[in-house]
Coordinates of C-alpha atoms in Angstrom, one line a residue:
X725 CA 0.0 0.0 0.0
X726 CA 2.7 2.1 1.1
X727 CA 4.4 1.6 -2.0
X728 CA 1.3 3.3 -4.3
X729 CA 1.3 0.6 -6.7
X730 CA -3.0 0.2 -6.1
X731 CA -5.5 1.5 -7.6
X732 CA -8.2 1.2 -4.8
X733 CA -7.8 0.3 -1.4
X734 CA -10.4 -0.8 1.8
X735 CA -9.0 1.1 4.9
X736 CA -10.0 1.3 8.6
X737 CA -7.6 4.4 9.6
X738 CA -7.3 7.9 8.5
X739 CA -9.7 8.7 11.7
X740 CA -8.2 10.0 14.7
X741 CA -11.0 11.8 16.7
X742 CA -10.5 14.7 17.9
X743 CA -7.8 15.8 15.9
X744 CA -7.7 15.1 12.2
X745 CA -4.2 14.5 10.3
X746 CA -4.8 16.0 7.1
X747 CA -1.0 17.1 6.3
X748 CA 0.1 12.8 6.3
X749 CA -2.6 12.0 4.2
X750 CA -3.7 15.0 2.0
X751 CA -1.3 17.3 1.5
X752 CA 0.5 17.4 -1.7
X753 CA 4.0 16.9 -0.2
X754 CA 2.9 13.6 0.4
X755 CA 1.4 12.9 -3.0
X756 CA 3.0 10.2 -5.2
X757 CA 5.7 9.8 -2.9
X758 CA 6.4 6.4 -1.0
X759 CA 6.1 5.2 2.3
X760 CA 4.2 7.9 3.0
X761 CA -0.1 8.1 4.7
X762 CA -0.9 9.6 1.7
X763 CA -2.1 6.6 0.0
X764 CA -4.6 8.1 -2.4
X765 CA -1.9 10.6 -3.7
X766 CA -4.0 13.4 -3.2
X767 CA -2.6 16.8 -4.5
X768 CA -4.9 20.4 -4.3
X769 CA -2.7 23.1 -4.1
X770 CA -5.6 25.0 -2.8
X771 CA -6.1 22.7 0.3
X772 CA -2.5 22.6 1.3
X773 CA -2.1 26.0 2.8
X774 CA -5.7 25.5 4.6
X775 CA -3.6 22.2 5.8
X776 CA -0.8 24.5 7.2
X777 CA -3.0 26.4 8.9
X778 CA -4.7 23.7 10.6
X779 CA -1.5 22.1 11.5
X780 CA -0.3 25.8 13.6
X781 CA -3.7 26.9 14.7
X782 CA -4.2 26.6 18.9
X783 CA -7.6 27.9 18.1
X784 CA -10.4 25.4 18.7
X785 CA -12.5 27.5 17.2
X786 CA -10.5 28.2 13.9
X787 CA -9.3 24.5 13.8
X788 CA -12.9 23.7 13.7
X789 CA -13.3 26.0 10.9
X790 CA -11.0 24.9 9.1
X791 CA -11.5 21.4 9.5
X792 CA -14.9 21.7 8.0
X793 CA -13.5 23.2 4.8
X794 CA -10.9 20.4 4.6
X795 CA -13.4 17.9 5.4
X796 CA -15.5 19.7 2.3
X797 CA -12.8 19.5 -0.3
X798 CA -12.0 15.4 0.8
X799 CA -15.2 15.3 0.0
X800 CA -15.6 16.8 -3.0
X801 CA -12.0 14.9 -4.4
X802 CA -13.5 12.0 -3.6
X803 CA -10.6 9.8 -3.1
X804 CA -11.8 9.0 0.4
X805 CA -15.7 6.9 0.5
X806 CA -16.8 6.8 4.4
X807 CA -18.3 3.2 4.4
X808 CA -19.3 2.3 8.5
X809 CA -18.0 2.3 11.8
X810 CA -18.8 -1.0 13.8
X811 CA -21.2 -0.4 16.5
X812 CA -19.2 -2.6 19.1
X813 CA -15.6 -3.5 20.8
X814 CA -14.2 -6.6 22.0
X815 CA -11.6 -7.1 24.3
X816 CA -9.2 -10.2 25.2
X817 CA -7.4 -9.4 28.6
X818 CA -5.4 -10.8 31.8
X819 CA -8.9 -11.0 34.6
X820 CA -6.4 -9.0 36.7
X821 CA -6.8 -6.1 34.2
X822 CA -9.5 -4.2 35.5
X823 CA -12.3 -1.8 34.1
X824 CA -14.7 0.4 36.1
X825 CA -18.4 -0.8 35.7
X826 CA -19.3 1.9 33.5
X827 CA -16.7 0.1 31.1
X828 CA -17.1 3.2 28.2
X829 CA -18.5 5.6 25.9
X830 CA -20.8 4.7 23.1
X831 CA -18.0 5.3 20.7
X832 CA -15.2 3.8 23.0
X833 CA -13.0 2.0 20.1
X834 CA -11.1 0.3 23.2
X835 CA -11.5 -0.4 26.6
X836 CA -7.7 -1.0 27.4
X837 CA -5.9 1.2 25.1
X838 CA -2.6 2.2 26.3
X839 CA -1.6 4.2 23.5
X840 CA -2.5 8.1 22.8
X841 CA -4.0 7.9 19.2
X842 CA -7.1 8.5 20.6
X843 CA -6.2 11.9 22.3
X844 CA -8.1 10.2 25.5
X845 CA -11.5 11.2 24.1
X846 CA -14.4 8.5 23.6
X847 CA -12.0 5.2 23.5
X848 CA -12.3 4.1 26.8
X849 CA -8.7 3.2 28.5
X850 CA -9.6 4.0 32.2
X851 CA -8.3 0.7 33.5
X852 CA -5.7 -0.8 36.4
X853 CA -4.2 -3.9 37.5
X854 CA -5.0 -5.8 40.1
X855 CA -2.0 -6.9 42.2
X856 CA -3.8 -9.0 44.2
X857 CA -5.8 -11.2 41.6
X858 CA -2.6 -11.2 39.1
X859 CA -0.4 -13.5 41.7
X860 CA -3.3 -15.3 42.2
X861 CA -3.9 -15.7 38.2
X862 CA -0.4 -16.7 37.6
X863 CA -0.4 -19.2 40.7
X864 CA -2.9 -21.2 39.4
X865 CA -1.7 -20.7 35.8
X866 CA 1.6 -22.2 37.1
X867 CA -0.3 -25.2 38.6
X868 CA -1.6 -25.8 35.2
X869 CA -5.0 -24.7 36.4
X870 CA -7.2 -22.9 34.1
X871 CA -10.3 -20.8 34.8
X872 CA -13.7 -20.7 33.2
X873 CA -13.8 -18.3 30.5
X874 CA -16.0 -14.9 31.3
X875 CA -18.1 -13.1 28.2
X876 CA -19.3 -9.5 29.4
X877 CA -22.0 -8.2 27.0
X878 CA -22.4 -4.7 28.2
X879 CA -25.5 -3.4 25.9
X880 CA -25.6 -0.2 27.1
X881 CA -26.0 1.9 24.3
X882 CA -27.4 -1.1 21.9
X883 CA -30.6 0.6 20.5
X884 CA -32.2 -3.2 19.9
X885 CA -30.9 -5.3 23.0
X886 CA -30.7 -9.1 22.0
X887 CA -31.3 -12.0 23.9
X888 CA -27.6 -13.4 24.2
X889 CA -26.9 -10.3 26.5
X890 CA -29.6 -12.0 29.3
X891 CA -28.2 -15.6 28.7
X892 CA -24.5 -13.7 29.2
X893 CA -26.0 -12.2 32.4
X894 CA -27.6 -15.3 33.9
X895 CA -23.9 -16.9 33.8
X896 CA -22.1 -14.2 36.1

């Protein structure tokens, strides 16, 4: 992909919440260049000053501006086709990882995330380790005991709850 030898491409990136990159993968510095986020080679000469200003702005108010323009003119290129966002997360973790019961937001992306792509906003990653329940996980691990798998459905913000979420429920 990096290489720009495509002609169309399926992606689940170029979305970082609350702060769009549109200098990696719009502006024409980046265009037909390798190795480079700008996979779709996009090159407006009147969108990359716009771009530069975005980049310096500490204004929200003018970022937001400005992003709405840049977000007009992706648009109107049309190298970029918004198709969906899943409506869900799942997580595989250590039980001695932790989450509060509120869990996250109803566009949490992660529950655990360590990592700051999300700029902290809606992606969940309020969690801890328990100390306590990890040497007791790892004793029994070294035993060669196991423990019963645990499924949380947490339907919160599910507009048409289903019926595994009770079954899930009834096996707490």
């Amino acid at each position: 992909m990096l290489e720009k030898k495509h002609q169309i491409a399926w992606l689940t990136w170029s979305s970082s919440g609350f702060s769009p990159r549109y200098w990696e993968h719009f502006h024409s510095a980046n265009a037909n260049v390798t190795q480079n986020n700008n996979v779709t080679n996009t090159s407006i000469p009147e969108m990359d000053p716009l771009i530069l200003k975005f980049r310096a702005s500490t204004n929200l108010e003018e970022r937001i501006g400005l992003a709405h323009k840049l977000e007009q003119m992706v648009h109107d290129h049309g190298a970029v086709i918004p198709t969906y966002q899943v409506p869900y997360t799942r997580e595989a973790m250590w039980r001695w990882i932790e989450l509060p019961d509120w869990l996250g937001t109803e566009t949490s992306g992660s529950l655990a995330n360590t990592q700051a792509t999300s700029q902290g906003y809606s992606s969940g990653g309020l969690f801890w380790i328990n100390e306590d329940k990890k040497k007791e996980i790892l004793a029994l691990k070294n035993k060669g005991e196991a423990m019963e798998p645990l499924t949380i459905i947490d339907e919160t913000y599910r507009i048409f709850p289903s019926e595994d979420a009770d079954e899930a429920k009834e096996g707490e």
